[in-house]
C-alpha cells in the first residue's frame, strides 16, 4: 500500500504548488536539462495545444507526433521485391534450395542444366509472393477507404469548420462530429450538445461491445449552446501513446492555472461511433498509429503448433539422411575412380580421386535435393486454410440468434485442437448464460426468498422474459407499501427497518454505471434546477443528521410528500418507467437495477453530476452524484459518493464481493449490527449452496470535514499522470472503511444448454477440465455438480488455508487421503474419484515456487480442479504452471476481460462472444458463441485437423524419400557419377507438380472417422493426445516403407530389361511410371474417405504426368542437353513389356502396406470397436455405482436446469 505521505513524490513534479504555463514549463525544462527540450519532453509525456498555437516549441513538438494517416500494408511498390525476398529467406528450406540452385551453376559440381535447378525455388517463392501481394493489396484498399473518410476540422484562417480527409488530421486539431459519425482519432471531449456535457459512444468497432458508453466533457470548461474554438486556450499534458483501452492519464491546465484531471471518461477513441448526441467537439491528442485502436491492431495471431515443432525435427533427420546418402555416393565414386586403369570411355584428367569424391558429394546434394520437401511448407499453409474454411462454415457451430459462427483468428494451430490435454474454463458467461436474474435478498438480517421468481427461471423461458422477470416478495412489498399509503404512517419501531430497506434499494439504483434509454427517446437525463438543488423538495424540513439512518426520521415527510404529489404526474412517471431500457456493462448491474425497479425504486436518468430516481412514496428525486469509484479487480467492489436528496448528507454506497464487504463492515460493538452481519452471513452461505451469485451492499455517512479532507487528496490522485492507478486505488480504499452493512443479494445465472453433456464428453476424451472462477466455493461446487464436472460419487478435497505453512501441511494431508482412498480398491482409476476445490488465498501459496511441486502432484491425482475466488493474474499463473511444468497441451476458454491473460497464456485460447464484450474474443485463437460448440470443435474438427495434417506430412516425407532412393540406387550402376536415369525436367517436376496436389486434397478432406462416431465415442480423441498419428516410430516406418518400395520400383525394371539395348532414359521410363502409380495408389490405400474429388485429382495427376512426358518426347530435341529424349516415351509405351513391368512393380511395392492395413481392419472393424467400447463404458459405470455407498444429499438450486438429473447425491467431502 502506498503511504499518503509519499503522494506528492509519487505523483511527480507536476503536482508542485507552483504551477507554470506551457512556455514557462518548457523554458524551465530546457534550463534544467541543457537544451533538447522537445526531444526529452516527448520522451516523458505529451503536450497538446490547439494547432494554431503561437508557441514555436509546441509547434515543433506537435509536428513530431504521428499524423492520422494509417498504413497497415507491409510493402510499397519499390520495397515489395526486396522485402518479400528478405522475409522468405528467413525460412530455412528456402535458403537451402537457393544454395543448391546456386551450387548447380558451378560447372565442376553441376548435375543438370543450371536454369532448370532454379525452377522449384522460383515456383514456390513466386506462389508465396503472389499470396503476400494479394493480402497486402486487400490491406491497401482498406487503408485508402479509411484515410479518405471526411470529417469537420476547424480552420482558424477561414474561421469555420472545413471538411478534411482523415489522413490530414493532426494532433491539436479541433474536430466536430455529429451523431452516428465515426471518430477519426483519439480526442479529448471539449464540448457536447447535451446540456449536461455528456456524449455517448458505441465501441463495437473497437472491442465488439454494443452497449453505449458514456463520456463527459472535461470539467470546468464552459458549456453553452455553441463552442467557440477561438476562446479555447487551455493546454493538455498526457501520457505517451499506449494500447490500454481503459486508461488515459493526464490533466488540462486552464488559463487561470487551474488543473483538471483527465480520465478515460474524457477520451473519445478512434473507430468508435457517436450515438444519441447531436454534436461533439474534441481536440486530437493521438493520431494515426499512435491511437489506442491502432496500438491494439496486432493482426492475426501466429503460434508454432506442436506438430510443426515435430516436423522441424524430422526435417533435420532428412537432412542427416541426405548427407549420409551423399557421403556414401562420394566415397563410392572415389573408390570407383581408384579402381579404374585408364578406361577408354573416359576423358583423362588430373583430378585426384579424393578431390573428385569431394566434388561428387556436392553434385549428389543437387541430384538428391528433393529429399527435403520444398513444397511441404506451402502445402501445409494451403491445407490449414482449407481446414479453417470448413470449420468456419460448419452449420453445427453456427448460432442463429447471434448470427455468428466460429472465428479462426490463429491461422496455424488448427491441429493443436486435436491434442488438448488440459482445459481451463471460466464459469460465469462461459458455462453459464451470464444473463442474471435477481432471485433473493436479505436486508437488515431479514431474508426475503422471492418464491414467485422460481417459475421464471425454467429452462424453456424465453431469454427476454427471463432477464426481466422479477416478482416482488410479498413481505418486502408490504413493508414498502406503508410508504405509499397517504393516510397512515408506519409505526416508529418499523422506521429503522424501512430506512434500511430504502437505503438498500437506493444503493442498487444509483451504485452502477447503467445507461438509461427508451424505445421512444434516445436517453433520459436528469433535469437540473437553477439552484442545483434536488428537483423535488419535501414539504416538511428534514433533519440534517439522522442517527439510525438517512430515512428513519423522514418517513412522515415522505408520507406528506406523497399527499402533495399530483396523481397525473405519478401515472406519467409510471408509464415512462415501464418503458425504460437499461444498458449495462455488466449483467449483474442490469439485474439489480431491474430488481430495484420492481420495488418502485426506478432509475430514470443519469448524468455526470446527478442521478434521477423515483423512490416509493415520492415523485422523481434528483440525487447529486459527487464521485464514482468504479469496480476494480483488486478491490472487488465499486462505490458512489452522493449527497442524500432528503438530508443533504454525503453518503457512500458500496456494493461488491461478499467476503470483501463483510471485512469492511464494522459492528463497532453494536449488538444490532453484529446480529445483522451474522444473519446476513448465514443467508450468504445458503445462497452460495444454491448456486447463486452473491453481492453485499453497504453504506457510509461522511461528515463534511471528513469528506473535504478525502476530496483534497483524491483530487491530487485524479490530476496525476505517473502512478495514477495506484493513487486512485489508495484513495478509494481509504474511503471504503467502517461501512454499515445494508444487505445482500442472490442472483441466479442460468446454465448454458448442453454444458453438462459437453463437459462429460471432454472428460471421457481424456481431457482434464479445470474451472477457474471468482465465485464463492459453495457456488462453484453447486455449478460443478450441475454441469457434471462433479459426480455424486466423487470425493471433494477442500483446501482453505490461512498461511503458507498450513497450506503445505494441507497438501501433504490431501495426498495421504488420496492414497487411502486408492488403497480401498474402489475404483480402477485412482484419478477418477477425487476433485480438488481450492480458494484464492490458498492458490496464492501453492503458486509459490516451494509448493508448486506438491500442488501439481496433488492435482495429477485428481480428476478435476476447481479454483474459487481466483483473480485474473492467478488464472494465467495456473495455466502457465501446468503448461510449463507438466509439458502438456493446454486450452483456456473465457468470455470476459478478466480471462484475457489466461487465454493468451494457453497453447490454444478460445473466446466466447457473450455478454461481457469482445475482449476475450479479440485475444483468442478461436472464437465461439456457446460453450457447447467446444465439443464438436475439439472432438471432431480437432481430431480431423490433427490426423489429416499428420498423415499428409508423413506422406510428403514418404514420397520424397521413395523417389530420391530411385536415383540413389542407380548410382551403384553408374560409378556413383551423379548421373540420373530420367531427364532433369521430370526429375524437378515429379514431386513439385505431378504428386503435390493429391496430398493437399487428402489433408483437407480426409476423414478417418465420421463426425457422428467421434461425438458418440469421445475416447477416440485420445489418439491425438498421445500423438499416435505422428510418432517417431510412425515416421521411421514410413521411411522404411519408402526404402522397400524404391527397391522394388528400381530392381524389377532393372531385371526385366537386363541384357537389352535400351538407353538410360528408356530404362528410366518404366521406373518413373511405376513410381507415379505407387505413390498415387499408396495415398488411395491410406485414405479413409474416397470421394469424387479424390478420384478426379488422382486421375488428373496421372494424366498430367503422361501428357507431359508424351508431349516432351514428341517435341523436345535440345531441351535436355546434351542428351536427346525425342521419341523415347512413345517407343516405350508401345511395348507391352512396359505395362507388365509397371503393373507388377506397383502390386509388389504396395502389397505389404495393403496387407498390413487389411489385417488391422479385420482385427477390429469400426462397428466392432464401437460395440466393444460402449460395452466397456457400461460395465465401468455399473461397477462404479455398485461399489459405492449412497452419500448424503446436497441442497441445490432448484432454478438450475438439469440439476435434478445430475445431482441425486453429493460426494463425500474430505475437509
Tab-separated table of C-alpha atoms in Angstrom, residues 153-456:
chain	number	residue	atom	x	y	z
A	153	UNK	CA	-11.872	20.253	-38.722
A	154	UNK	CA	-11.695	23.863	-37.523
A	155	UNK	CA	-9.692	26.161	-39.782
A	156	UNK	CA	-8.599	29.310	-37.978
A	157	UNK	CA	-7.869	31.192	-41.185
A	158	UNK	CA	-11.363	30.648	-42.507
A	159	UNK	CA	-12.930	30.935	-39.039
A	160	UNK	CA	-15.087	27.876	-39.681
A	161	UNK	CA	-15.104	24.107	-39.840
A	162	UNK	CA	-13.980	22.648	-43.141
A	163	UNK	CA	-14.055	19.119	-44.496
A	164	UNK	CA	-10.781	17.264	-44.405
A	165	UNK	CA	-9.707	13.730	-45.068
A	166	UNK	CA	-8.891	11.628	-42.033
A	167	UNK	CA	-5.320	11.350	-43.272
A	168	UNK	CA	-4.906	15.151	-42.999
A	169	UNK	CA	-5.963	15.404	-39.336
A	170	UNK	CA	-3.128	16.285	-36.952
A	171	UNK	CA	-2.587	16.377	-33.209
A	172	UNK	CA	-4.019	19.636	-31.877
A	173	UNK	CA	-6.832	19.887	-34.444
A	174	UNK	CA	-10.342	20.604	-33.217
A	175	UNK	CA	-12.763	18.127	-34.794
A	176	UNK	CA	-16.546	18.379	-34.885
A	177	UNK	CA	-18.614	15.214	-35.159
A	178	UNK	CA	-22.332	14.581	-35.493
A	179	UNK	CA	-24.494	11.664	-34.395
A	180	UNK	CA	-23.639	8.284	-35.978
A	181	UNK	CA	-20.273	9.528	-37.261
A	182	UNK	CA	-17.104	7.542	-36.643
A	183	UNK	CA	-14.386	9.170	-34.555
A	184	UNK	CA	-11.258	9.745	-36.716
A	185	UNK	CA	-8.632	9.965	-33.934
A	186	UNK	CA	-8.306	9.833	-30.147
A	187	UNK	CA	-9.782	13.120	-28.902
A	188	UNK	CA	-10.374	14.775	-25.569
A	189	UNK	CA	-14.015	15.826	-25.379
A	190	UNK	CA	-14.333	19.626	-25.154
A	191	UNK	CA	-17.988	20.200	-25.964
A	192	UNK	CA	-21.224	18.263	-26.315
A	193	UNK	CA	-24.634	19.397	-27.499
A	194	UNK	CA	-26.038	17.673	-24.430
A	195	UNK	CA	-26.707	20.309	-21.735
A	196	UNK	CA	-25.018	18.072	-19.148
A	197	UNK	CA	-21.823	17.775	-21.174
A	198	UNK	CA	-22.384	14.085	-21.868
A	199	UNK	CA	-21.657	12.148	-25.024
A	200	UNK	CA	-22.472	8.522	-25.775
A	201	UNK	CA	-20.309	6.317	-27.955
A	202	UNK	CA	-20.572	2.785	-29.262
A	203	UNK	CA	-17.309	0.852	-29.143
A	204	UNK	CA	-18.376	-2.122	-31.267
A	205	UNK	CA	-15.722	-1.387	-33.903
A	206	UNK	CA	-13.075	-1.355	-31.189
A	207	UNK	CA	-13.931	-4.093	-28.703
A	208	UNK	CA	-17.183	-5.548	-30.016
A	209	UNK	CA	-19.346	-4.211	-27.184
A	210	UNK	CA	-22.674	-2.855	-28.442
A	211	UNK	CA	-23.893	-1.218	-25.233
A	212	UNK	CA	-23.407	2.529	-25.103
A	213	UNK	CA	-20.538	4.073	-23.145
A	214	UNK	CA	-20.890	7.467	-21.521
A	215	UNK	CA	-18.193	10.090	-21.999
A	216	UNK	CA	-18.171	13.546	-20.493
A	217	UNK	CA	-16.689	16.939	-21.208
A	218	UNK	CA	-13.630	17.982	-19.220
A	219	UNK	CA	-14.640	19.686	-16.004
A	220	UNK	CA	-14.576	23.480	-15.712
A	221	UNK	CA	-14.933	24.039	-19.460
A	222	UNK	CA	-17.732	26.486	-20.355
A	223	UNK	CA	-20.791	24.701	-21.725
A	224	UNK	CA	-23.271	26.633	-23.801
A	225	UNK	CA	-25.279	26.305	-26.947
A	226	UNK	CA	-22.184	26.947	-29.033
A	227	UNK	CA	-18.498	26.236	-28.614
A	228	UNK	CA	-16.133	28.988	-29.805
A	229	UNK	CA	-12.786	27.435	-30.764
A	230	UNK	CA	-11.039	30.813	-30.592
A	231	UNK	CA	-11.813	31.031	-26.899
A	232	UNK	CA	-10.171	27.701	-26.113
A	233	UNK	CA	-6.693	28.414	-24.739
A	234	UNK	CA	-6.058	25.531	-22.337
A	235	UNK	CA	-3.287	23.013	-22.842
A	236	UNK	CA	-3.148	19.283	-22.186
A	237	UNK	CA	-0.408	17.152	-20.726
A	238	UNK	CA	-0.970	13.410	-21.024
A	239	UNK	CA	0.894	10.133	-21.113
A	240	UNK	CA	2.603	8.884	-24.250
A	241	UNK	CA	0.649	6.589	-26.586
A	242	UNK	CA	-0.106	3.078	-25.298
A	243	UNK	CA	-2.501	0.219	-26.014
A	244	UNK	CA	-4.524	0.308	-22.793
A	245	UNK	CA	-8.100	0.974	-23.938
A	246	UNK	CA	-9.388	1.583	-20.424
A	247	UNK	CA	-6.724	4.001	-19.214
A	248	UNK	CA	-5.988	7.621	-20.009
A	249	UNK	CA	-3.880	9.743	-17.688
A	250	UNK	CA	-3.264	13.427	-17.968
A	251	UNK	CA	-4.507	16.850	-16.989
A	252	UNK	CA	-5.764	20.013	-18.640
A	253	UNK	CA	-4.444	23.336	-17.423
A	254	UNK	CA	-6.736	26.307	-17.929
A	255	UNK	CA	-5.509	29.908	-18.300
A	256	UNK	CA	-6.196	30.513	-14.610
A	257	UNK	CA	-3.538	27.899	-13.736
A	258	UNK	CA	-6.268	25.506	-12.649
A	259	UNK	CA	-5.529	21.895	-13.413
A	260	UNK	CA	-8.267	19.338	-14.074
A	261	UNK	CA	-7.531	15.638	-14.223
A	262	UNK	CA	-8.239	13.758	-17.453
A	263	UNK	CA	-9.569	10.211	-17.406
A	264	UNK	CA	-10.757	7.623	-19.873
A	265	UNK	CA	-14.257	9.113	-19.499
A	266	UNK	CA	-12.954	12.257	-21.242
A	267	UNK	CA	-11.412	10.425	-24.214
A	268	UNK	CA	-13.181	9.586	-27.475
A	269	UNK	CA	-11.376	6.685	-29.117
A	270	UNK	CA	-10.739	6.265	-32.818
A	271	UNK	CA	-13.103	3.873	-34.638
A	272	UNK	CA	-15.907	4.343	-32.104
A	273	UNK	CA	-19.249	5.818	-33.200
A	274	UNK	CA	-21.047	8.807	-31.708
A	275	UNK	CA	-24.566	7.875	-30.608
A	276	UNK	CA	-27.532	9.742	-29.108
A	277	UNK	CA	-25.664	13.051	-29.239
A	278	UNK	CA	-26.216	15.674	-31.934
A	279	UNK	CA	-22.781	17.313	-31.920
A	280	UNK	CA	-19.477	16.837	-30.131
A	281	UNK	CA	-16.199	18.724	-30.425
A	282	UNK	CA	-12.843	17.397	-29.331
A	283	UNK	CA	-9.135	18.108	-29.623
A	284	UNK	CA	-6.936	15.406	-31.110
A	285	UNK	CA	-4.300	14.049	-28.707
A	286	UNK	CA	-3.301	10.827	-30.505
A	287	UNK	CA	-3.454	10.370	-34.268
A	288	UNK	CA	-2.780	7.602	-36.758
A	289	UNK	CA	-0.695	4.728	-35.480
A	290	UNK	CA	-0.446	6.341	-32.037
A	291	UNK	CA	-4.175	5.906	-31.376
A	292	UNK	CA	-5.209	3.187	-28.981
A	293	UNK	CA	-7.129	1.392	-31.725
A	294	UNK	CA	-4.029	1.095	-33.903
A	295	UNK	CA	-1.833	0.238	-30.928
A	296	UNK	CA	-4.102	-2.780	-30.372
A	297	UNK	CA	-4.184	-3.763	-34.035
A	298	UNK	CA	-1.733	-6.637	-33.924
A	299	UNK	CA	-3.334	-8.616	-36.761
A	300	UNK	CA	-3.745	-12.418	-36.812
A	301	UNK	CA	-2.085	-14.387	-34.067
A	302	UNK	CA	0.766	-16.695	-35.052
A	303	UNK	CA	1.895	-19.583	-32.897
A	304	UNK	CA	4.011	-22.634	-33.518
A	305	UNK	CA	1.991	-25.805	-33.197
A	306	UNK	CA	3.243	-28.940	-31.531
A	307	UNK	CA	3.084	-30.792	-34.852
A	308	UNK	CA	5.164	-28.105	-36.548
A	309	UNK	CA	7.862	-28.455	-33.910
A	310	UNK	CA	7.886	-32.200	-34.536
A	311	UNK	CA	8.040	-31.559	-38.291
A	312	UNK	CA	11.137	-29.408	-37.940
A	313	UNK	CA	12.875	-32.219	-36.084
A	314	UNK	CA	12.051	-34.720	-38.828
A	315	UNK	CA	13.294	-32.302	-41.486
A	316	UNK	CA	16.619	-32.371	-39.673
A	317	UNK	CA	16.549	-36.189	-39.828
A	318	UNK	CA	16.000	-35.924	-43.580
A	319	UNK	CA	18.989	-33.589	-43.828
A	320	UNK	CA	21.083	-36.157	-41.966
A	321	UNK	CA	19.797	-38.895	-44.263
A	322	UNK	CA	20.645	-36.766	-47.309
A	323	UNK	CA	24.163	-36.103	-46.068
A	324	UNK	CA	24.635	-39.828	-45.377
A	325	UNK	CA	23.497	-40.805	-48.879
A	326	UNK	CA	25.695	-38.134	-50.460
A	327	UNK	CA	28.656	-39.279	-48.366
A	328	UNK	CA	28.135	-42.891	-49.491
A	329	UNK	CA	27.966	-41.756	-53.114
A	330	UNK	CA	31.098	-39.609	-52.743
A	331	UNK	CA	33.086	-42.387	-51.105
A	332	UNK	CA	31.851	-44.865	-53.698
A	333	UNK	CA	32.820	-42.545	-56.516
A	334	UNK	CA	36.309	-42.138	-55.069
A	335	UNK	CA	36.808	-45.889	-54.775
A	336	UNK	CA	35.386	-46.446	-58.254
A	337	UNK	CA	37.837	-43.964	-59.760
A	338	UNK	CA	40.706	-45.515	-57.836
A	339	UNK	CA	39.910	-48.929	-59.280
A	340	UNK	CA	39.933	-47.804	-62.909
A	341	UNK	CA	43.034	-48.327	-65.093
A	342	UNK	CA	42.930	-45.838	-67.999
A	343	UNK	CA	39.432	-46.661	-69.316
A	344	UNK	CA	38.904	-45.808	-72.976
A	345	UNK	CA	35.433	-44.332	-72.341
A	346	UNK	CA	36.628	-41.543	-70.002
A	347	UNK	CA	38.405	-38.330	-70.843
A	348	UNK	CA	41.642	-38.348	-68.842
A	349	UNK	CA	42.143	-35.564	-66.279
A	350	UNK	CA	44.477	-34.955	-63.391
A	351	UNK	CA	41.784	-34.761	-60.643
A	352	UNK	CA	42.698	-36.863	-57.650
A	353	UNK	CA	40.020	-39.419	-56.678
A	354	UNK	CA	39.686	-37.836	-53.233
A	355	UNK	CA	39.060	-34.407	-54.749
A	356	UNK	CA	36.672	-35.931	-57.279
A	357	UNK	CA	34.816	-37.568	-54.383
A	358	UNK	CA	34.554	-34.163	-52.685
A	359	UNK	CA	33.092	-32.666	-55.852
A	360	UNK	CA	30.730	-35.618	-56.190
A	361	UNK	CA	29.441	-35.020	-52.663
A	362	UNK	CA	28.087	-31.631	-53.738
A	363	UNK	CA	26.832	-32.980	-57.041
A	364	UNK	CA	24.820	-35.634	-55.223
A	365	UNK	CA	23.309	-32.993	-52.915
A	366	UNK	CA	21.976	-31.322	-56.069
A	367	UNK	CA	20.721	-34.605	-57.512
A	368	UNK	CA	19.035	-35.750	-54.279
A	369	UNK	CA	17.803	-32.297	-53.230
A	370	UNK	CA	14.132	-33.273	-53.395
A	371	UNK	CA	14.644	-35.415	-50.308
A	372	UNK	CA	13.917	-32.166	-48.447
A	373	UNK	CA	10.268	-31.426	-49.385
A	374	UNK	CA	10.366	-27.881	-50.722
A	375	UNK	CA	6.620	-27.745	-51.347
A	376	UNK	CA	5.713	-29.145	-47.921
A	377	UNK	CA	5.574	-25.794	-46.108
A	378	UNK	CA	3.448	-24.166	-48.800
A	379	UNK	CA	1.193	-27.236	-48.848
A	380	UNK	CA	0.754	-27.068	-45.077
A	381	UNK	CA	-0.371	-23.424	-45.293
A	382	UNK	CA	-2.867	-24.292	-48.036
A	383	UNK	CA	-4.200	-27.270	-46.073
A	384	UNK	CA	-4.668	-25.172	-42.914
A	385	UNK	CA	-6.579	-22.547	-44.879
A	386	UNK	CA	-8.829	-25.302	-46.195
A	387	UNK	CA	-9.349	-26.702	-42.708
A	388	UNK	CA	-10.212	-23.252	-41.373
A	389	UNK	CA	-12.698	-22.768	-44.204
A	390	UNK	CA	-14.603	-25.923	-43.292
A	391	UNK	CA	-14.511	-25.122	-39.564
A	392	UNK	CA	-15.907	-21.638	-40.108
A	393	UNK	CA	-18.638	-22.938	-42.423
A	394	UNK	CA	-19.814	-25.766	-40.170
A	395	UNK	CA	-23.520	-25.148	-39.642
A	396	UNK	CA	-23.464	-27.142	-36.399
A	397	UNK	CA	-21.223	-24.422	-34.940
A	398	UNK	CA	-23.442	-21.576	-36.142
A	399	UNK	CA	-25.537	-19.583	-33.693
A	400	UNK	CA	-28.647	-18.202	-35.460
A	401	UNK	CA	-29.528	-15.957	-32.517
A	402	UNK	CA	-26.261	-14.006	-32.719
A	403	UNK	CA	-25.755	-14.764	-36.429
A	404	UNK	CA	-22.192	-15.858	-35.758
A	405	UNK	CA	-20.142	-18.953	-36.364
A	406	UNK	CA	-16.639	-19.944	-35.393
A	407	UNK	CA	-13.919	-17.347	-35.905
A	408	UNK	CA	-10.431	-18.706	-36.558
A	409	UNK	CA	-8.076	-15.915	-35.601
A	410	UNK	CA	-4.909	-18.019	-35.418
A	411	UNK	CA	-4.155	-19.482	-38.813
A	412	UNK	CA	-1.575	-22.098	-37.989
A	413	UNK	CA	-2.558	-24.090	-34.886
A	414	UNK	CA	-5.689	-25.899	-36.063
A	415	UNK	CA	-4.031	-29.260	-35.428
A	416	UNK	CA	-3.408	-28.343	-31.784
A	417	UNK	CA	-7.164	-28.625	-31.250
A	418	UNK	CA	-6.731	-32.359	-31.644
A	419	UNK	CA	-4.105	-32.739	-28.908
A	420	UNK	CA	-5.615	-30.912	-25.916
A	421	UNK	CA	-4.867	-32.498	-22.541
A	422	UNK	CA	-5.900	-29.784	-20.047
A	423	UNK	CA	-8.850	-27.400	-20.404
A	424	UNK	CA	-9.147	-24.312	-18.191
A	425	UNK	CA	-12.563	-22.690	-18.152
A	426	UNK	CA	-14.126	-19.615	-16.651
A	427	UNK	CA	-17.562	-20.109	-15.110
A	428	UNK	CA	-19.731	-17.030	-15.474
A	429	UNK	CA	-20.605	-16.395	-19.107
A	430	UNK	CA	-18.661	-19.455	-20.233
A	431	UNK	CA	-20.515	-22.302	-18.545
A	432	UNK	CA	-23.487	-20.103	-17.690
A	433	UNK	CA	-25.597	-17.694	-19.719
A	434	UNK	CA	-24.345	-14.576	-17.923
A	435	UNK	CA	-27.953	-13.423	-18.060
A	436	UNK	CA	-28.706	-12.585	-14.469
A	437	UNK	CA	-31.989	-12.630	-12.583
A	438	UNK	CA	-32.487	-11.186	-9.142
A	439	UNK	CA	-33.536	-14.243	-7.158
A	440	UNK	CA	-33.384	-13.487	-3.421
A	441	UNK	CA	-32.180	-10.850	-1.000
A	442	UNK	CA	-31.583	-10.229	2.672
A	443	UNK	CA	-31.998	-6.748	4.168
A	444	UNK	CA	-31.074	-5.821	7.727
A	445	UNK	CA	-30.723	-9.503	8.581
A	446	UNK	CA	-34.187	-10.460	7.300
A	447	UNK	CA	-34.282	-12.883	4.364
A	448	UNK	CA	-36.815	-12.441	1.558
A	449	UNK	CA	-36.949	-15.670	-0.514
A	450	UNK	CA	-38.923	-14.401	-3.562
A	451	UNK	CA	-40.582	-17.752	-4.162
A	452	UNK	CA	-42.528	-16.375	-7.119
A	453	UNK	CA	-39.332	-15.873	-9.106
A	454	UNK	CA	-38.776	-19.633	-9.442
A	455	UNK	CA	-41.171	-20.312	-12.357
A	456	UNK	CA	-39.491	-17.635	-14.467
